[in-house]
Amino acid sequence: MNIENGDMYEVAAAARDCLGYVHIADSNRWSPGFGHFDFESFFKVLYNIGYTGWVRAECLPLPDEEQAAKRWIEYVNDMKEKYE
């Protein structure tokens, strides 16, 4: 969606009533923090539109499965603490 639909933040806000499940990965398909996508702004949009559904990592298991999962869990927990 980041490439195909322009401004992801505007698209997410416009689709607020249709969102039920969000898949995310960084710009290079790695876990958050390994690319250049602004996840914090995206999570802020989700918070501001009242999104309470699932957010799923759809990233490559790089640099390895354990590090990718650990990074994803840490990042999501940080965002939950910040926006809940």
GROMACS .gro file of C-alpha atoms in nm:
model
   84
    1MET     CA    1   0.000   0.000   0.000
    2ASN     CA    2   0.289   0.236   0.071
    3ILE     CA    3   0.392   0.237  -0.294
    4GLU     CA    4   0.064   0.167  -0.470
    5ASN     CA    5  -0.170   0.406  -0.287
    6GLY     CA    6   0.032   0.718  -0.215
    7ASP     CA    7   0.016   0.863   0.135
    8MET     CA    8  -0.045   0.568   0.369
    9TYR     CA    9  -0.149   0.793   0.653
   10GLU     CA   10  -0.427   0.952   0.446
   11VAL     CA   11  -0.536   0.615   0.309
   12ALA     CA   12  -0.556   0.460   0.658
   13ALA     CA   13  -0.754   0.757   0.789
   14ALA     CA   14  -0.993   0.746   0.493
   15ALA     CA   15  -1.044   0.370   0.533
   16ARG     CA   16  -1.104   0.386   0.910
   17ASP     CA   17  -1.448   0.225   0.887
   18CYS     CA   18  -1.317  -0.059   0.670
   19LEU     CA   19  -1.000  -0.151   0.858
   20GLY     CA   20  -1.015  -0.477   1.044
   21TYR     CA   21  -0.669  -0.623   1.003
   22VAL     CA   22  -0.343  -0.442   0.927
   23HIS     CA   23  -0.028  -0.607   0.788
   24ILE     CA   24   0.296  -0.412   0.819
   25ALA     CA   25   0.664  -0.445   0.732
   26ASP     CA   26   0.942  -0.193   0.695
   27SER     CA   27   1.033  -0.050   0.355
   28ASN     CA   28   1.278  -0.333   0.292
   29ARG     CA   29   1.028  -0.599   0.418
   30TRP     CA   30   1.224  -0.640   0.743
   31SER     CA   31   1.091  -0.577   1.096
   32PRO     CA   32   1.031  -0.215   1.206
   33GLY     CA   33   1.350  -0.017   1.241
   34PHE     CA   34   1.553  -0.191   0.973
   35GLY     CA   35   1.421   0.023   0.685
   36HIS     CA   36   1.298   0.381   0.655
   37PHE     CA   37   0.918   0.363   0.698
   38ASP     CA   38   0.784   0.596   0.969
   39PHE     CA   39   0.597   0.343   1.183
   40GLU     CA   40   0.546   0.581   1.471
   41SER     CA   41   0.342   0.816   1.251
   42PHE     CA   42   0.144   0.520   1.117
   43PHE     CA   43   0.067   0.390   1.467
   44LYS     CA   44  -0.034   0.742   1.564
   45VAL     CA   45  -0.284   0.748   1.274
   46LEU     CA   46  -0.423   0.411   1.385
   47TYR     CA   47  -0.460   0.545   1.738
   48ASN     CA   48  -0.620   0.870   1.621
   49ILE     CA   49  -0.881   0.692   1.408
   50GLY     CA   50  -0.968   0.460   1.695
   51TYR     CA   51  -0.836   0.142   1.533
   52THR     CA   52  -0.851  -0.150   1.778
   53GLY     CA   53  -0.802  -0.443   1.540
   54TRP     CA   54  -0.510  -0.670   1.479
   55VAL     CA   55  -0.170  -0.552   1.354
   56ARG     CA   56   0.040  -0.828   1.203
   57ALA     CA   57   0.405  -0.837   1.101
   58GLU     CA   58   0.444  -0.937   0.740
   59CYS     CA   59   0.819  -0.921   0.725
   60LEU     CA   60   1.111  -1.135   0.621
   61PRO     CA   61   1.283  -1.338   0.895
   62LEU     CA   62   1.597  -1.127   0.869
   63PRO     CA   63   1.864  -1.091   0.988
   64ASP     CA   64   1.730  -1.414   1.141
   65GLU     CA   65   1.394  -1.536   1.273
   66GLU     CA   66   1.473  -1.469   1.638
   67GLN     CA   67   1.596  -1.113   1.584
   68ALA     CA   68   1.308  -1.029   1.351
   69ALA     CA   69   1.049  -1.155   1.601
   70LYS     CA   70   1.221  -0.985   1.895
   71ARG     CA   71   1.241  -0.653   1.712
   72TRP     CA   72   0.873  -0.675   1.611
   73ILE     CA   73   0.755  -0.756   1.965
   74GLU     CA   74   0.966  -0.479   2.121
   75TYR     CA   75   0.847  -0.223   1.870
   76VAL     CA   76   0.478  -0.307   1.900
   77ASN     CA   77   0.499  -0.307   2.280
   78ASP     CA   78   0.664   0.038   2.269
   79MET     CA   79   0.386   0.170   2.045
   80LYS     CA   80   0.115   0.015   2.266
   81GLU     CA   81   0.262   0.183   2.574
   82LYS     CA   82   0.286   0.513   2.394
   83TYR     CA   83  -0.064   0.518   2.246
   84GLU     CA   84  -0.281   0.324   2.492
   0.00000   0.00000   0.00000
